[in-house]
Coordinates of C-alpha atoms and ligand atoms in Angstrom, one line a residue:
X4 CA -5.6 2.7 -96.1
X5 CA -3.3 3.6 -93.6
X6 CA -2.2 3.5 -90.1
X7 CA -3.1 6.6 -87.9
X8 CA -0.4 7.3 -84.5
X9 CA -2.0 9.6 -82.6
X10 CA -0.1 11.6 -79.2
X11 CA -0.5 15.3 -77.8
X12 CA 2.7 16.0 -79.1
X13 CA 6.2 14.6 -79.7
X14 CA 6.1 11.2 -77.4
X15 CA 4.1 9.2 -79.3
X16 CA 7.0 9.1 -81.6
X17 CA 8.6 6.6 -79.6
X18 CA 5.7 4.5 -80.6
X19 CA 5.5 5.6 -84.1
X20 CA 9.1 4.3 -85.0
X21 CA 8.5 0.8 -83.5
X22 CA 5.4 0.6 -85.6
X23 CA 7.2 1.6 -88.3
X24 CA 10.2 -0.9 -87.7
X25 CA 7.6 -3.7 -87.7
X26 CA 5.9 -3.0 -90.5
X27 CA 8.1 -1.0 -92.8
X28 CA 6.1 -1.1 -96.0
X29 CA 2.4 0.1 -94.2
X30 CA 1.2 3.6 -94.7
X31 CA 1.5 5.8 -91.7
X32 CA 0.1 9.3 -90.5
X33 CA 1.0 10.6 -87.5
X34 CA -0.4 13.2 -85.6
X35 CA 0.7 15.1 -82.4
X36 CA -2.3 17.7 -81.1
X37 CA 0.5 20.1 -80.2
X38 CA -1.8 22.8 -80.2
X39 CA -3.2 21.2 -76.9
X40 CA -0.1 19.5 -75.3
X41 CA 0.0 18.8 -72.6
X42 CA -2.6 16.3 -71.6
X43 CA -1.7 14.9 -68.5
X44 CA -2.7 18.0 -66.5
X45 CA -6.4 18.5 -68.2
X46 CA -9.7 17.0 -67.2
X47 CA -11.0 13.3 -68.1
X48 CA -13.8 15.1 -70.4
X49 CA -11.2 17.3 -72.3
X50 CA -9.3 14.4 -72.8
X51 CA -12.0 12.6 -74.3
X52 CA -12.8 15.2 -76.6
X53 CA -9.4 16.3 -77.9
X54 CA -8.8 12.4 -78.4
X55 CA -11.9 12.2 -80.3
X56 CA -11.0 14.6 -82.5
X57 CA -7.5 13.7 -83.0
X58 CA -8.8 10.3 -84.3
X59 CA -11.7 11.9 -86.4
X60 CA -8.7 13.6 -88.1
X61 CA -6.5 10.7 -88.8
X62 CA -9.7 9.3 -90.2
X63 CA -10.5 12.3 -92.3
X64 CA -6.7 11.8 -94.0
X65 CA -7.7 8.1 -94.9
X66 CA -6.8 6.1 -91.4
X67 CA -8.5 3.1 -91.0
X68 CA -6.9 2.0 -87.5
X69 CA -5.9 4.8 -84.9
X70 CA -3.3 3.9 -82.5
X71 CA -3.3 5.8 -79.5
X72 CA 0.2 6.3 -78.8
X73 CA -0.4 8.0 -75.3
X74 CA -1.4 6.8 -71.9
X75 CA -3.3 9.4 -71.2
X76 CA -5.4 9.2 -73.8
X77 CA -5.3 5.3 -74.0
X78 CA -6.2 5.1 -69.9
X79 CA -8.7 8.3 -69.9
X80 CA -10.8 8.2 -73.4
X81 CA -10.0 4.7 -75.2
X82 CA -13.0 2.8 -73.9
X83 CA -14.7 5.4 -73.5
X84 CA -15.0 6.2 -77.4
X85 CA -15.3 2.8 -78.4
X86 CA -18.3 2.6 -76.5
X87 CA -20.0 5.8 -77.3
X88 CA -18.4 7.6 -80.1
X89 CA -17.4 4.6 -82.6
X90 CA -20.1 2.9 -83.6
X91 CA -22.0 5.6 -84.9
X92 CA -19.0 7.4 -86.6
X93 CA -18.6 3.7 -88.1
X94 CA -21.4 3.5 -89.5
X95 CA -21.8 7.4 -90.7
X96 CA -18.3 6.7 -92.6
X97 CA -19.5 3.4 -94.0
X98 CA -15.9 1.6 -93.8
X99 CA -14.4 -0.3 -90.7
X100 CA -12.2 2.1 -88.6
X101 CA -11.1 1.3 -85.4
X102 CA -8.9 2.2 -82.2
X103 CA -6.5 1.4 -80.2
X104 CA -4.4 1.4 -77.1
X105 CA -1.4 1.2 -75.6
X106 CA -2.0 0.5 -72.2
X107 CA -3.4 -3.4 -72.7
X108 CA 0.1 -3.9 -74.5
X109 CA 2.0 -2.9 -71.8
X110 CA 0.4 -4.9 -69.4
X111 CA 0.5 -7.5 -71.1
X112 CA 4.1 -7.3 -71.1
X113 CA 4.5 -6.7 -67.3
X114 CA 2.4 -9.5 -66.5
X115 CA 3.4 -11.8 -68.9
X116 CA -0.4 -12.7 -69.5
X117 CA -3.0 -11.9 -71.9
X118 CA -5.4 -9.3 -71.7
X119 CA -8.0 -12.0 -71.1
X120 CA -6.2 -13.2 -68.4
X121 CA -8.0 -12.5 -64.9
X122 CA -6.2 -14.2 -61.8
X123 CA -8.7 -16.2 -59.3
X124 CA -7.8 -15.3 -56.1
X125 CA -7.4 -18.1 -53.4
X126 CA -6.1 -15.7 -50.7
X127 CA -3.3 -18.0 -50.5
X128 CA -0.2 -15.6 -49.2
X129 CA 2.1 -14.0 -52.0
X130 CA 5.8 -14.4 -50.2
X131 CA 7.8 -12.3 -52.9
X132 CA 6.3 -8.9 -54.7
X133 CA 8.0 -7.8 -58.0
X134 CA 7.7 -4.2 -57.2
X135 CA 7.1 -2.3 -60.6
X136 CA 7.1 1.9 -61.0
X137 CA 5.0 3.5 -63.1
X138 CA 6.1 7.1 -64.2
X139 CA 3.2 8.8 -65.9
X140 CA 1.7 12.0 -66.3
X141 CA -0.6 13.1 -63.5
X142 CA -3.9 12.2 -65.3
X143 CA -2.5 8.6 -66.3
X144 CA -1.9 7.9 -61.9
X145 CA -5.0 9.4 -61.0
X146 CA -7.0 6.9 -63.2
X147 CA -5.0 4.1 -61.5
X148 CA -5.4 1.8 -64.6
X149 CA -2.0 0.3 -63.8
X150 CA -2.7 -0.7 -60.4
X151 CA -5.9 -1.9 -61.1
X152 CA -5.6 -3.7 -64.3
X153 CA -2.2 -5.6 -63.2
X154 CA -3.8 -6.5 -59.6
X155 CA -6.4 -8.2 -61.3
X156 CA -3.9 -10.9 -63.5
X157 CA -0.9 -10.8 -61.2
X158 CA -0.9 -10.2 -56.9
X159 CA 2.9 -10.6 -56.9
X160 CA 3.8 -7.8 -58.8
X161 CA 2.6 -4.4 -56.9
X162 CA 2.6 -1.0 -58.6
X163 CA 3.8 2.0 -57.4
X164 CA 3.0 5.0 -59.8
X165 CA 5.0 8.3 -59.5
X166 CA 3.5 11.3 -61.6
X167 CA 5.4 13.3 -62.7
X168 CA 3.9 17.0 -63.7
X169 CA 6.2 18.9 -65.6
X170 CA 8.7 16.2 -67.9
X171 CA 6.2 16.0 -71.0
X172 CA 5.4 19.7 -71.0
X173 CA 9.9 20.0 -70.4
X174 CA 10.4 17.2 -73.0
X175 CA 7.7 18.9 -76.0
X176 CA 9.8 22.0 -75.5
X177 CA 13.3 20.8 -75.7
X178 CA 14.6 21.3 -72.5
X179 CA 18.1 20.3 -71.7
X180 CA 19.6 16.6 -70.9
X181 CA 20.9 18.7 -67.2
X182 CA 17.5 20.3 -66.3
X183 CA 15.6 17.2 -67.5
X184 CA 17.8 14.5 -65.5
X185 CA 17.3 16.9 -62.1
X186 CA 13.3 16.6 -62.2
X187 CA 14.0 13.0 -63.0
X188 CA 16.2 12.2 -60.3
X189 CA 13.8 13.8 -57.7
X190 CA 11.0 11.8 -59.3
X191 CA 13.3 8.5 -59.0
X192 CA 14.5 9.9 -55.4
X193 CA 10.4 10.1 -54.3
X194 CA 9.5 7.2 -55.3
X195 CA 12.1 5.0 -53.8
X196 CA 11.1 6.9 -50.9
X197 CA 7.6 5.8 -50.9
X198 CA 8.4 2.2 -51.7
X199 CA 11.2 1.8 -49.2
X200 CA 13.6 0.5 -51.7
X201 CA 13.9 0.6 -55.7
X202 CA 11.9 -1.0 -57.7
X203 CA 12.3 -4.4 -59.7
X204 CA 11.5 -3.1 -62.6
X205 CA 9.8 0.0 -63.9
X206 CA 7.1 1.2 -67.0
X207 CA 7.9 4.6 -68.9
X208 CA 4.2 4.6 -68.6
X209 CA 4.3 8.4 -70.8
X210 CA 5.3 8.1 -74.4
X211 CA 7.1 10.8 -73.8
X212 CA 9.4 9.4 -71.2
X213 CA 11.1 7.0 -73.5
X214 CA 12.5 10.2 -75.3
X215 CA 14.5 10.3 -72.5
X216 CA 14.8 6.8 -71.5
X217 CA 18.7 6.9 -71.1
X218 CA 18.0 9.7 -68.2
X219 CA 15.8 7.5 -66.4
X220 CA 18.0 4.7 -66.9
X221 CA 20.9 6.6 -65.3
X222 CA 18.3 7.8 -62.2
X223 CA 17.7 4.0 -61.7
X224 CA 19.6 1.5 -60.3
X225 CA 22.0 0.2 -62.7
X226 CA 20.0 -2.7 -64.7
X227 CA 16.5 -1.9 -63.5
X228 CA 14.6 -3.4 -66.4
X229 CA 12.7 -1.0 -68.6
X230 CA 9.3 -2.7 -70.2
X231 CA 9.6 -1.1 -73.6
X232 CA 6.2 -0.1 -74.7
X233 CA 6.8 0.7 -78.2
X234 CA 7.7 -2.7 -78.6
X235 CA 4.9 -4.3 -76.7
X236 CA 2.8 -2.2 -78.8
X237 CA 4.2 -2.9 -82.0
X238 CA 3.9 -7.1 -81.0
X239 CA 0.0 -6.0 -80.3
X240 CA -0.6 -4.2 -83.8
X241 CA 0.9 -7.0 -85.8
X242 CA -1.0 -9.6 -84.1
X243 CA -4.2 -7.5 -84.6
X244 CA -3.5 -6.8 -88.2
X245 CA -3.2 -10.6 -88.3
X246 CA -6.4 -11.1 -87.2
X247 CA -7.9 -8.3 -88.6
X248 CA -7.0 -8.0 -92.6
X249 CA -10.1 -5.8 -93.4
X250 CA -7.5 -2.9 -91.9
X251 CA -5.2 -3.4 -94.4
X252 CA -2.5 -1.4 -93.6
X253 CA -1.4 0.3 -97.2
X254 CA 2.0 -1.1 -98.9
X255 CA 3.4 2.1 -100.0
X256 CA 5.2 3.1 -97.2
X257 CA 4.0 6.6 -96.3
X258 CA 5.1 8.8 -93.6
X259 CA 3.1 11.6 -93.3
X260 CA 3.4 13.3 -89.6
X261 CA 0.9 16.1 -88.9
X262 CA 0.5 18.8 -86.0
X263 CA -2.2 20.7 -84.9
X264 CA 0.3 23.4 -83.8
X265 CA 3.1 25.2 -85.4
X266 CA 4.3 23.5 -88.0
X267 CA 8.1 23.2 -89.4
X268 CA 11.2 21.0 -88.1
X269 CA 11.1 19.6 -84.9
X270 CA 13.7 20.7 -81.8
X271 CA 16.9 19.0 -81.2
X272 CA 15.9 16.6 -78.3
X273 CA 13.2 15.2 -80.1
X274 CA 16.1 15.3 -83.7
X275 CA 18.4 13.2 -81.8
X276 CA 16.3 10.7 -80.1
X277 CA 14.8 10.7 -84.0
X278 CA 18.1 10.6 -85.3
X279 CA 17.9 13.8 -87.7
X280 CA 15.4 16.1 -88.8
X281 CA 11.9 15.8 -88.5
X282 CA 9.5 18.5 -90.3
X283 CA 5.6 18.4 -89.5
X284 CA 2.4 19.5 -91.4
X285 CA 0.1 21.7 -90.2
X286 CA -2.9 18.6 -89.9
Ligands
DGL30 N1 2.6 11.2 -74.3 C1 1.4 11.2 -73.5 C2 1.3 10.0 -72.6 O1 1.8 8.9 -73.0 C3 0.9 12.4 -73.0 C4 1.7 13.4 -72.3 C5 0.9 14.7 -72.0 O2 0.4 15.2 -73.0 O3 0.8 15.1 -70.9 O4 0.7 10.0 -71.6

């Protein structure tokens, strides 16, 4: 069977590759729900459903394990379908298929502990806070799963998150490196602002941010530390496969990557962070 990436659009392809890279001979189908992108500005209960049926497609085209390759969808509708939705489409289908996220990764990365990991607070004063930015799309802040699942394993690091409206809708159209670095500044300029200071370090917590990770590098001070969530993803899924052989991944090395909007070749942006052309199927 083979591994399902799932985004909105284009910036789960940031994920996708670093999948890939791990496990070069696995199957993987990738889909990108173009038709609906962007999701940062919808509702939690549209975000659910168009999640829901993104997966059921990557399941329909013989995906046994879905990664969600998007915050919002990882933050807004993960646990909810694997409470409610999976275990009867489990058993309907009659094979294991499972989901998911990206978000338990990443903070796993930025706190340096497990998922399991839940901090007993002694009240005991915390002298120096690691201040850490998370730029996300608007529905990603407003469920605060950053600064509530990194409070509870670490109370030195605090989280500032900056949404940031427009860049995945700019970045799934192609917009320009000058016109994309402006809206990035600002967004870099705001939150420094807000924090009194830059931050320590900082999450591209959009998949579609890491697109243009060199712009935010160049808005940030020089040598702000990035936590790289493809990779902290990647680390996750091999661990899991590890743990988990009944979702044998394939070993034939397919790429198949699908859209539920206009299909054809990608635009250059998303070409030269991809490093040539890249054609999608209508899913
Ligand atoms: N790439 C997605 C994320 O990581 C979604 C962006 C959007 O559709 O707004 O949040």
């Amino acid at each position: 069977m083979a591994i399902g990436v799932f985004d909105s659009g284009v910036g789960g392809l940031t994920v996708h590759r670093a999948l890939v890279e791990r496990l070069p001979t696995a199957d993987f189908v990738y889909l990108g729900d173009q038709a609906n992108a962007p999701y940062g500005g919808r509702g939690g209960e549209e975000i659910v459903d168009l999640t829901r049926a993104g997966c059921e497609r990557l399941f329909d085209a013989g995906c046994n394990l879905v990664v969600l390759a998007c915050n919002t969808a990882s933050g807004i509708a993960l646990r909810r379908l694997q409470q409610t939705w999976l275990p009867g489409f489990r058993e309907a289908l009659g094979r294991p298929v499972n989901i998911l996220g990206i978000i338990v990764p990443t903070i796993e990365a930025a706190t340096g502990l497990p998922w399991e990991h839940e901090a007993e607070r002694r009240g005991e004063k915390v002298e120096k806070l690691d201040i850490l930015a998370v730029f996300s799309t608007p529905a990603t802040a407003r469920s605060r799963v950053y600064e509530i699942e990194i409070d509870k394993r670490r109370q030195d690091v605090a989280v500032f998150s900056e949404p940031c409206p427009q860049l995945a809708r700019m970045i799934e159209d192609g917009a320009g490196a000058v016109e994309l670095a402006k809206v990035v500044e600002d967004h870099v300029g705001a939150i420094t602002t807000r924090i009194g200071r830059p931050p320590d370090r900082a999450i591209l917590g959009c998949t579609h941010y890491e697109i243009i990770a060199d712009i935010f590098r160049a808005a940030l001070p020089a040598g702000t530390p990035l936590i790289h969530q493809p990779d902290a993803t990647a680390d996750a899924l091999q661990r899991y496969l590890e743990r988990h052989p009944e979702y044998e991944p394939g070993s034939s090395g397919l790429r198949r990557f699908l859209t539920t909007g206009r299909p054809g070749a990608q635009h250059k942006l998303v070409e030269t962070f991809w490093g040539g052309p890249l054609s999608f199927e209508q899913a």
